[in-house]
CSV table of C-alpha atoms and ligand atoms in Angstrom, one decimal:
chain,number,residue,atom,x,y,z
A,28,UNK,CA,0.1,0.1,-0.1
A,29,UNK,CA,1.4,3.5,-1.0
A,30,UNK,CA,1.0,6.4,1.3
A,31,UNK,CA,-1.6,7.7,-0.7
A,32,UNK,CA,-4.1,4.6,0.0
A,33,UNK,CA,-2.3,4.5,3.5
A,34,UNK,CA,-3.7,8.0,4.3
A,35,UNK,CA,-7.2,7.1,2.5
A,36,UNK,CA,-7.5,3.6,4.3
A,37,UNK,CA,-7.5,5.7,7.7
A,38,UNK,CA,-9.2,8.6,6.6
A,39,UNK,CA,-6.3,11.3,6.7
A,40,UNK,CA,-5.6,11.6,2.6
A,41,UNK,CA,-6.7,15.8,3.7
A,42,UNK,CA,-2.4,15.8,4.7
A,43,UNK,CA,-1.5,15.4,0.9
A,44,UNK,CA,-4.4,17.8,0.2
A,45,UNK,CA,-1.5,20.2,-2.0
A,46,UNK,CA,0.3,17.8,-2.8
A,47,UNK,CA,0.2,18.6,-6.5
A,48,UNK,CA,1.3,21.9,-5.3
A,49,UNK,CA,4.7,21.0,-3.4
A,50,UNK,CA,8.3,20.6,-4.8
A,51,UNK,CA,10.1,17.6,-5.1
A,52,UNK,CA,11.9,18.9,-2.0
A,53,UNK,CA,8.6,20.2,-0.2
A,54,UNK,CA,6.9,16.3,-1.0
A,55,UNK,CA,10.1,14.3,0.8
A,56,UNK,CA,10.0,16.5,3.7
A,57,UNK,CA,6.2,15.9,4.3
A,58,UNK,CA,6.2,12.6,3.4
A,59,UNK,CA,9.4,11.3,5.7
A,60,UNK,CA,7.0,14.0,8.6
A,61,UNK,CA,3.9,11.6,7.9
A,62,UNK,CA,5.4,8.4,8.0
A,63,UNK,CA,6.7,9.6,11.6
A,64,UNK,CA,3.4,10.1,12.8
A,65,UNK,CA,2.1,8.1,15.3
A,66,UNK,CA,-1.4,7.4,14.3
A,67,UNK,CA,-2.6,5.4,17.5
A,68,UNK,CA,-2.9,8.0,19.4
A,69,UNK,CA,-6.5,9.5,17.7
A,70,UNK,CA,-7.6,6.4,19.4
A,71,UNK,CA,-7.5,8.2,22.5
A,72,UNK,CA,-10.3,11.0,21.5
A,73,UNK,CA,-12.6,8.5,22.3
A,74,UNK,CA,-11.8,9.5,26.2
A,75,UNK,CA,-12.0,13.7,25.3
A,76,UNK,CA,-14.0,15.0,27.9
A,77,UNK,CA,-14.8,11.7,30.0
A,78,UNK,CA,-11.6,11.4,32.6
A,79,UNK,CA,-9.8,8.4,32.6
A,80,UNK,CA,-11.1,5.2,34.2
A,81,UNK,CA,-9.7,5.2,37.8
A,82,UNK,CA,-8.7,2.5,40.3
A,83,UNK,CA,-10.1,2.5,44.0
A,84,UNK,CA,-8.1,5.5,45.8
A,85,UNK,CA,-7.3,5.7,49.4
A,86,UNK,CA,-4.8,8.0,50.9
A,87,UNK,CA,-1.0,8.1,50.9
A,88,UNK,CA,0.4,9.7,54.3
A,89,UNK,CA,2.8,12.3,53.7
A,90,UNK,CA,6.1,13.1,55.1
A,91,UNK,CA,4.5,16.3,56.7
A,92,UNK,CA,7.0,19.2,58.3
A,93,UNK,CA,6.9,17.6,61.7
A,94,UNK,CA,8.0,14.1,60.8
A,95,UNK,CA,10.6,16.0,58.3
A,96,UNK,CA,12.2,18.4,61.2
A,97,UNK,CA,12.0,15.3,63.6
A,98,UNK,CA,14.9,13.7,61.6
A,99,UNK,CA,16.1,16.8,59.4
A,100,UNK,CA,19.6,16.2,60.5
A,101,UNK,CA,19.8,12.6,59.3
A,102,UNK,CA,18.4,14.0,55.8
A,103,UNK,CA,20.4,16.4,55.7
A,104,UNK,CA,23.4,14.5,56.2
A,105,UNK,CA,22.9,11.4,53.9
A,106,UNK,CA,21.2,13.8,50.8
A,107,UNK,CA,24.3,16.3,51.3
A,108,UNK,CA,26.3,12.9,51.1
A,109,UNK,CA,24.8,12.2,47.7
A,110,UNK,CA,24.8,15.4,45.9
A,111,UNK,CA,28.9,15.2,47.3
A,112,UNK,CA,29.1,12.4,45.4
A,113,UNK,CA,27.8,13.2,42.4
A,114,UNK,CA,25.0,11.3,42.9
A,115,UNK,CA,22.3,13.0,41.9
A,116,UNK,CA,21.0,14.9,38.8
A,117,UNK,CA,18.9,17.4,37.9
A,118,UNK,CA,16.1,17.6,34.7
A,119,UNK,CA,14.3,20.5,34.0
A,120,UNK,CA,11.3,20.3,32.1
A,121,UNK,CA,11.0,23.2,29.5
A,122,UNK,CA,9.9,21.3,26.2
A,123,UNK,CA,6.3,23.1,27.4
A,124,UNK,CA,4.3,26.0,25.0
A,125,UNK,CA,3.8,28.4,27.7
A,126,UNK,CA,0.8,29.3,25.9
A,127,UNK,CA,-1.2,30.5,28.6
A,128,UNK,CA,1.9,33.0,29.5
A,129,UNK,CA,1.0,34.4,26.0
A,130,UNK,CA,4.4,35.0,25.1
A,131,UNK,CA,6.2,33.6,21.5
A,132,UNK,CA,9.7,32.4,23.3
A,133,UNK,CA,10.2,29.7,25.4
A,134,UNK,CA,8.5,30.5,28.8
A,135,UNK,CA,12.8,30.1,30.7
A,136,UNK,CA,13.2,33.7,28.9
A,137,UNK,CA,10.2,35.7,30.9
A,138,UNK,CA,11.7,38.9,31.9
A,139,UNK,CA,10.4,38.5,36.2
A,140,UNK,CA,12.5,41.2,36.9
A,141,UNK,CA,11.2,44.8,37.8
A,142,UNK,CA,14.4,47.3,38.3
A,143,UNK,CA,16.7,44.6,36.6
A,144,UNK,CA,16.7,41.4,34.2
A,145,UNK,CA,15.9,38.4,35.9
A,146,UNK,CA,14.7,35.9,34.0
A,147,UNK,CA,13.0,32.5,34.7
A,148,UNK,CA,16.0,30.8,34.0
A,149,UNK,CA,18.3,32.2,35.5
A,150,UNK,CA,15.9,32.3,38.7
A,151,UNK,CA,15.9,28.2,38.6
A,152,UNK,CA,20.4,28.5,38.1
A,153,UNK,CA,20.3,30.7,41.3
A,154,UNK,CA,18.6,28.3,42.9
A,155,UNK,CA,20.7,25.2,42.4
A,156,UNK,CA,23.8,27.7,42.6
A,157,UNK,CA,22.3,27.9,46.3
A,158,UNK,CA,22.6,23.9,46.5
A,159,UNK,CA,26.1,24.1,44.9
A,160,UNK,CA,27.5,26.5,46.9
A,161,UNK,CA,26.4,24.5,49.5
A,162,UNK,CA,27.8,21.2,49.3
A,163,UNK,CA,30.7,22.9,46.9
A,164,UNK,CA,30.6,20.7,43.7
A,165,UNK,CA,28.3,21.3,40.7
A,166,UNK,CA,25.5,19.1,39.7
A,167,UNK,CA,24.7,18.1,36.2
A,168,UNK,CA,21.6,19.8,34.7
A,169,UNK,CA,20.0,18.0,31.6
A,170,UNK,CA,17.4,20.6,29.9
A,171,UNK,CA,14.1,19.1,27.8
A,172,UNK,CA,13.4,21.0,24.6
A,173,UNK,CA,11.3,20.9,21.9
A,174,UNK,CA,11.8,20.7,18.4
A,175,UNK,CA,10.1,24.2,18.4
A,176,UNK,CA,11.6,25.8,21.2
A,177,UNK,CA,15.3,23.9,21.2
A,178,UNK,CA,17.4,26.8,18.9
A,179,UNK,CA,15.6,29.2,20.9
A,180,UNK,CA,16.9,27.9,24.4
A,181,UNK,CA,20.4,26.8,23.7
A,182,UNK,CA,20.9,30.5,22.3
A,183,UNK,CA,19.3,31.8,24.9
A,184,UNK,CA,21.7,29.9,27.5
A,185,UNK,CA,25.0,31.0,25.5
A,186,UNK,CA,24.2,34.4,24.9
A,187,UNK,CA,23.9,34.5,28.4
A,188,UNK,CA,26.7,32.9,29.6
A,189,UNK,CA,24.4,29.6,31.3
A,190,UNK,CA,23.9,32.5,34.0
A,191,UNK,CA,27.6,31.8,36.0
A,192,UNK,CA,27.4,28.2,35.7
A,193,UNK,CA,29.6,26.0,33.8
A,194,UNK,CA,28.4,24.9,30.1
A,195,UNK,CA,29.7,21.9,30.9
A,196,UNK,CA,27.2,20.7,33.4
A,197,UNK,CA,24.4,21.4,31.4
A,198,UNK,CA,22.8,19.0,29.0
A,199,UNK,CA,20.0,20.0,26.5
A,200,UNK,CA,17.7,17.2,25.0
A,201,UNK,CA,14.8,17.1,23.1
A,202,UNK,CA,11.3,15.5,23.5
A,203,UNK,CA,8.9,14.1,20.5
A,204,UNK,CA,6.4,15.6,18.8
A,205,UNK,CA,2.5,14.5,18.4
A,206,UNK,CA,0.4,15.4,15.8
A,207,UNK,CA,-2.0,17.7,16.5
A,208,UNK,CA,-6.4,17.1,15.4
A,209,UNK,CA,-9.6,18.6,14.7
A,210,UNK,CA,-12.2,17.6,17.3
A,211,UNK,CA,-13.3,14.8,14.4
A,212,UNK,CA,-10.0,13.4,14.4
A,213,UNK,CA,-8.6,14.8,11.5
A,214,UNK,CA,-5.2,15.7,11.0
A,215,UNK,CA,-4.3,19.1,10.8
A,216,UNK,CA,-2.3,20.9,8.8
A,217,UNK,CA,-0.1,23.9,9.7
A,218,UNK,CA,1.7,25.1,6.3
A,219,UNK,CA,0.7,23.0,2.8
A,220,UNK,CA,4.0,20.9,3.1
A,221,UNK,CA,4.0,20.1,7.2
A,222,UNK,CA,1.4,18.7,9.3
A,223,UNK,CA,1.0,20.8,12.5
A,224,UNK,CA,2.4,18.6,15.5
A,225,UNK,CA,2.8,19.8,18.9
A,226,UNK,CA,5.5,18.8,21.8
A,227,UNK,CA,4.2,15.6,23.4
A,228,UNK,CA,3.7,16.6,26.7
A,229,UNK,CA,6.0,15.8,29.8
A,230,UNK,CA,5.9,12.3,30.1
A,231,UNK,CA,8.4,11.2,28.2
A,232,UNK,CA,10.9,12.7,29.7
A,233,UNK,CA,13.6,9.7,30.3
A,234,UNK,CA,12.9,8.0,27.0
A,235,UNK,CA,13.7,11.0,25.2
A,236,UNK,CA,17.2,11.4,27.7
A,237,UNK,CA,18.1,7.5,26.5
A,238,UNK,CA,16.7,8.3,22.8
A,239,UNK,CA,19.5,11.6,23.4
A,240,UNK,CA,22.3,9.1,24.4
A,241,UNK,CA,22.4,10.9,28.0
A,242,UNK,CA,22.9,7.7,29.6
A,243,UNK,CA,26.1,7.7,29.3
A,244,UNK,CA,26.6,10.6,31.2
A,245,UNK,CA,24.5,9.3,33.9
A,246,UNK,CA,26.0,6.2,33.9
A,247,UNK,CA,29.9,7.7,33.6
A,248,UNK,CA,29.1,9.8,36.4
A,249,UNK,CA,27.6,8.0,38.6
A,250,UNK,CA,24.3,9.6,38.6
A,251,UNK,CA,22.2,7.5,40.6
A,252,UNK,CA,18.8,10.0,40.8
A,253,UNK,CA,17.1,13.0,39.6
A,254,UNK,CA,15.5,15.7,40.5
A,255,UNK,CA,12.8,16.1,37.5
A,256,UNK,CA,11.2,19.8,37.6
A,257,UNK,CA,9.2,22.1,35.7
A,258,UNK,CA,10.2,25.3,34.7
A,259,UNK,CA,7.4,27.2,36.3
A,260,UNK,CA,8.7,27.8,39.9
A,261,UNK,CA,10.7,30.2,40.6
A,262,UNK,CA,11.0,29.4,44.1
A,263,UNK,CA,11.6,26.0,44.1
A,264,UNK,CA,14.3,24.2,45.9
A,265,UNK,CA,16.3,22.5,43.3
A,266,UNK,CA,18.7,18.9,44.5
A,267,UNK,CA,17.1,19.7,47.8
A,268,UNK,CA,20.1,17.3,50.1
A,269,UNK,CA,16.9,16.9,52.9
A,270,UNK,CA,14.4,16.3,50.1
A,271,UNK,CA,17.3,13.7,48.7
A,272,UNK,CA,18.4,12.6,51.7
A,273,UNK,CA,14.9,12.0,53.4
A,274,UNK,CA,13.9,10.0,49.7
A,275,UNK,CA,17.1,7.7,50.2
A,276,UNK,CA,16.7,7.0,53.9
A,277,UNK,CA,12.9,6.6,54.0
A,278,UNK,CA,13.8,3.6,50.6
A,279,UNK,CA,11.6,5.5,48.3
A,280,UNK,CA,11.8,4.8,44.6
A,281,UNK,CA,10.1,8.2,44.2
A,282,UNK,CA,9.9,11.6,46.4
A,283,UNK,CA,7.6,14.2,45.4
A,284,UNK,CA,7.3,17.3,46.8
A,285,UNK,CA,4.0,18.5,47.6
A,286,UNK,CA,2.5,21.8,49.6
A,287,UNK,CA,-0.7,21.9,51.6
A,288,UNK,CA,-3.4,22.3,49.6
A,289,UNK,CA,-5.1,26.1,50.1
A,290,UNK,CA,-8.5,24.9,49.2
A,291,UNK,CA,-10.4,21.6,49.3
A,292,UNK,CA,-10.6,22.5,45.8
A,293,UNK,CA,-7.6,24.4,44.7
A,294,UNK,CA,-6.6,23.0,41.2
A,295,UNK,CA,-3.5,20.7,42.5
A,296,UNK,CA,-3.5,16.9,41.9
A,297,UNK,CA,-3.3,15.5,44.8
A,298,UNK,CA,-1.1,12.5,46.2
A,299,UNK,CA,-3.1,9.4,46.7
A,300,UNK,CA,-2.8,5.7,46.1
A,301,UNK,CA,-4.5,3.5,43.3
A,302,UNK,CA,-5.3,0.1,43.5
A,303,UNK,CA,-2.4,0.4,46.1
A,304,UNK,CA,0.1,2.4,43.5
A,305,UNK,CA,1.4,5.7,44.3
A,306,UNK,CA,-0.7,7.6,42.2
A,307,UNK,CA,-2.5,11.4,41.7
A,308,UNK,CA,-5.9,12.4,41.7
A,309,UNK,CA,-7.3,15.7,40.5
A,310,UNK,CA,-9.3,18.0,42.9
A,311,UNK,CA,-12.3,16.7,40.0
A,312,UNK,CA,-12.1,13.3,40.6
A,313,UNK,CA,-12.7,13.4,44.5
A,314,UNK,CA,-16.2,13.0,45.6
A,315,UNK,CA,-17.4,15.2,48.6
A,316,UNK,CA,-16.9,12.3,51.3
A,317,UNK,CA,-13.4,11.7,50.1
A,318,UNK,CA,-12.5,15.4,50.2
A,319,UNK,CA,-13.9,15.8,53.7
A,320,UNK,CA,-11.9,12.8,54.9
A,321,UNK,CA,-9.7,13.4,58.2
A,322,UNK,CA,-7.5,11.5,59.8
A,323,UNK,CA,-6.7,11.2,63.7
A,324,UNK,CA,-5.5,14.2,64.2
A,325,UNK,CA,-8.5,15.8,62.4
A,326,UNK,CA,-6.3,16.5,59.4
A,327,UNK,CA,-8.0,16.2,55.6
A,328,UNK,CA,-5.9,12.9,54.3
A,329,UNK,CA,-6.1,14.3,50.6
A,330,UNK,CA,-4.6,17.8,51.2
A,331,UNK,CA,-0.9,17.5,49.6
A,332,UNK,CA,-0.9,18.4,46.3
A,333,UNK,CA,1.9,18.0,43.8
A,334,UNK,CA,4.3,20.9,42.8
A,335,UNK,CA,6.2,19.3,40.1
A,336,UNK,CA,9.1,18.5,41.9
A,337,UNK,CA,10.1,14.7,42.0
A,338,UNK,CA,13.2,13.0,42.7
A,339,UNK,CA,13.4,9.6,40.6
A,340,UNK,CA,15.4,6.5,41.1
A,341,UNK,CA,17.5,6.3,38.0
A,342,UNK,CA,17.7,2.7,38.2
A,343,UNK,CA,14.0,2.0,39.2
A,344,UNK,CA,12.8,4.1,36.3
A,345,UNK,CA,14.8,2.1,33.7
A,346,UNK,CA,12.6,-0.9,35.0
A,347,UNK,CA,9.1,1.2,34.2
A,348,UNK,CA,10.6,3.5,31.1
A,349,UNK,CA,9.5,0.5,28.9
A,350,UNK,CA,6.3,0.5,30.0
A,351,UNK,CA,3.5,2.6,27.3
A,352,UNK,CA,2.5,5.9,28.8
A,353,UNK,CA,-1.0,7.0,28.7
A,354,UNK,CA,-2.2,9.8,25.9
A,355,UNK,CA,-4.5,12.5,27.4
A,356,UNK,CA,-6.5,14.5,25.3
A,357,UNK,CA,-6.3,18.1,25.7
A,358,UNK,CA,-8.2,20.9,23.9
A,359,UNK,CA,-6.0,23.4,22.6
A,360,UNK,CA,-6.1,26.7,19.9
A,361,UNK,CA,-4.0,25.2,17.0
A,362,UNK,CA,-3.6,27.2,14.2
A,363,UNK,CA,-3.6,25.5,11.0
A,364,UNK,CA,-4.4,25.8,7.1
A,365,UNK,CA,-7.9,25.3,6.1
A,366,UNK,CA,-8.8,23.1,3.1
A,367,UNK,CA,-8.4,26.5,0.8
A,368,UNK,CA,-4.9,26.8,1.9
A,369,UNK,CA,-6.2,30.3,4.3
A,370,UNK,CA,-3.8,30.5,7.5
A,371,UNK,CA,-6.1,30.4,10.5
A,372,UNK,CA,-5.0,30.9,13.8
A,373,UNK,CA,-8.1,30.8,16.3
A,374,UNK,CA,-8.9,32.5,19.1
A,375,UNK,CA,-10.9,29.5,20.9
A,376,UNK,CA,-9.6,26.1,20.9
A,377,UNK,CA,-10.3,23.9,17.9
A,378,UNK,CA,-8.6,20.8,18.6
A,379,UNK,CA,-6.8,18.0,20.3
A,380,UNK,CA,-3.0,17.6,21.4
A,381,UNK,CA,-1.7,14.7,22.7
A,382,UNK,CA,0.2,14.8,26.3
A,383,UNK,CA,2.1,12.1,28.0
A,384,UNK,CA,1.9,13.1,31.6
A,385,UNK,CA,4.9,12.6,34.4
A,386,UNK,CA,2.2,11.7,36.9
A,387,UNK,CA,1.4,8.5,35.1
A,388,UNK,CA,4.6,7.6,35.6
A,389,UNK,CA,4.4,7.5,39.4
A,390,UNK,CA,1.7,4.9,39.1
A,391,UNK,CA,4.0,2.8,37.7
A,392,UNK,CA,6.6,3.0,40.6
A,393,UNK,CA,6.7,0.6,43.5
A,394,UNK,CA,6.9,3.1,46.1
A,395,UNK,CA,6.4,7.4,46.4
A,396,UNK,CA,7.1,9.6,49.2
A,397,UNK,CA,4.8,12.6,49.6
A,398,UNK,CA,7.3,15.7,51.5
A,399,UNK,CA,6.0,18.6,52.7
A,400,UNK,CA,7.6,21.6,51.5
A,401,UNK,CA,6.3,25.0,53.0
A,402,UNK,CA,4.6,26.6,50.1
A,403,UNK,CA,5.6,30.4,50.4
A,404,UNK,CA,9.1,29.7,50.3
A,405,UNK,CA,9.2,27.3,47.7
A,406,UNK,CA,5.9,27.3,45.1
A,407,UNK,CA,5.4,30.4,42.8
A,408,UNK,CA,4.3,28.7,39.8
A,409,UNK,CA,4.1,31.0,36.5
A,410,UNK,CA,1.1,29.9,34.1
A,411,UNK,CA,-0.9,33.0,33.7
A,412,UNK,CA,-0.1,36.9,33.0
A,413,UNK,CA,-2.5,38.1,35.8
A,414,UNK,CA,-4.5,36.6,39.0
A,415,UNK,CA,-3.8,33.3,40.3
A,416,UNK,CA,-0.7,31.4,39.8
A,417,UNK,CA,0.8,34.6,37.6
A,418,UNK,CA,4.1,36.2,36.8
A,419,UNK,CA,2.2,39.2,39.2
A,420,UNK,CA,1.8,36.4,41.9
A,421,UNK,CA,5.2,35.1,41.6
A,422,UNK,CA,6.5,38.2,41.7
A,423,UNK,CA,5.4,38.8,45.2
A,424,UNK,CA,6.6,36.0,46.5
A,425,UNK,CA,9.8,36.0,45.2
A,426,UNK,CA,10.1,39.5,46.8
A,427,UNK,CA,9.1,38.2,50.1
A,428,UNK,CA,11.7,35.3,50.5
A,429,UNK,CA,14.4,38.5,49.7
A,430,UNK,CA,14.9,38.2,46.2
A,431,UNK,CA,15.7,41.7,44.4
A,432,UNK,CA,13.4,42.4,41.5
B,519,LIG,P1,2.3,22.5,31.8
B,519,LIG,O1,1.3,21.7,32.0
B,519,LIG,O2,2.2,24.0,32.7
B,519,LIG,O3,2.5,22.8,30.3
B,519,LIG,O4,3.2,22.2,31.7
B,519,LIG,P2,3.1,24.4,28.9
B,519,LIG,O5,2.8,23.8,28.2
B,519,LIG,O6,4.4,24.9,29.4
B,519,LIG,O7,1.8,25.4,29.5
B,519,LIG,P3,0.9,25.8,28.7
B,519,LIG,O8,-0.4,24.7,29.7
B,519,LIG,O9,0.6,26.0,27.4
B,519,LIG,O10,0.4,27.4,29.2
B,519,LIG,C1,4.2,22.0,33.3
B,519,LIG,C2,5.7,21.4,32.8
B,519,LIG,O11,5.9,20.3,31.9
B,519,LIG,C3,6.9,21.1,30.9
B,519,LIG,C4,6.3,22.6,30.5
B,519,LIG,O12,8.1,23.3,30.5
B,519,LIG,C5,6.5,22.8,32.2
B,519,LIG,O13,7.8,23.0,32.8
B,519,LIG,N1,6.3,20.3,29.5
B,519,LIG,C6,4.6,20.4,29.0
B,519,LIG,C7,7.1,19.7,28.6
B,519,LIG,O14,8.7,20.0,29.1
B,519,LIG,N2,6.9,19.5,27.4
B,519,LIG,C8,5.4,19.3,27.6
B,519,LIG,O15,5.1,19.0,26.0
B,519,LIG,C9,4.4,19.9,28.1
C-alpha cells in the first residue's frame, strides 16, 4: 500500500491535499513527516472530556513538616553526601509551549525582573547554585526542550553565559512531538507542506533522555537520582539535600514535593494510592466525602498537592520506562490551514493535542514519598500573565523571599 492509499484507508487523505502544489523537496519532507506520525494516539479521542477510568483511591501518608523536622539532620547529612558524591542530577522540563503566558519565546526566557533583568531560567540556575555552594561541587543539569524551542533555548543560555553555571554541566535534549487534530480526528496541516505537531507532554522525559544518548553521562558520572522539575516555579529548591536524604533514608523509588492545599478545591493534583500504587488524583475526581475525610488528628487526608518537583531513582525508572504511557487528550488553540490553504489562527480551542504526563509515571513506581514543603518558600508557579499562579503572584513571593526584582 502506498502512502496515499494508506492515508485514504485511515481517513487522513487531507494531509496530501496540496501535494500537487509542492516542490519535490517539500513533498519528500512532508512524506517523511507523515511516515513518522503515530496515528494510534487518535484512538484516545474517544476519551475526550470523559476523564480516565480510575482504580480504588485511598490516602497515602505524607512526610509532613513535623516529621521532616524530627529527622532533618539525618536527612540532610545523607542528602549532602549523595550530592557531594555526584549521585544526583537535575532535569529541567522546558519543552512546554507556555501558551497561557502568551509569549512566543520559551517560558524560561520570560523576564520577571522589575528594576533589573531576572529571567525564569536565571531564577532556576540561581536556586541550583545555592545548593552547589552549600555542597561545594557542581551538579549536572539536563534541560528538556522541544523541536520548537530547542534553538531559542540553547541560544539564550549561550548568550547569557549559562548564568554563570559551567557549560559542561548543562546538557540539552529534545522531547518527541505528536500530531494535532480537529475535534473530528482529522490531523491538521500547519502549512501545505507541514503537519501541525506539538510537544507530546512531559511524561516522556526519561525515554527522550535515553534516545538522546544521555545515559552515557548518567552512567559515567555515577548519577543514581534525577530531580525533575518544571520550568515555571521560580521559587523551587532544586536538589534540596533534605529532600534527597529523606527519599534515600525512607527507601522510596520516587520523592514528590508536595504543599498543603489552600482549599479543598484548589486545582492541584493530590498524592494518593490508586489500587495500592502511588498515584495522583485531580481535585475534581475526589468525591465530597473524600475531600472531607480526616485522619485521627483531624487533618484532611487528601490534602497534599504535587508541585512538579520529583526525585526519581534512575535504576527504578529504567525498569518502568518501557511501559507505555497513556496519551491524554488536551483541547487547545491550534493554528492550521483550511481546505483552501488559508492560514487560520484560532481565538478559541479548535482541536486536540496529545500529551503524556509525568504523573502517570508515578503510578508505575512501587513507592513514592510525598514530602511536604512550605508553600510560601517553595511554590511560585508562573502559568498566567495575571491573577492566580501568574507573573504578579510569583513576583510578590520572590520579593517576600528576599529576591531583588
Ligand atoms: P504545563 O502543563 O504548565 O504546560 O507544563 P505548558 O505547555 O508549559 O503551558 P501551557 O499549558 O501551554 O500554558 C508543566 C511543565 O512541563 C513542561 C513545561 O515546560 C513545564 O515545565 N512540559 C510540558 C514539557 O517539558 N513538555 C511538554 O510537552 C509539556
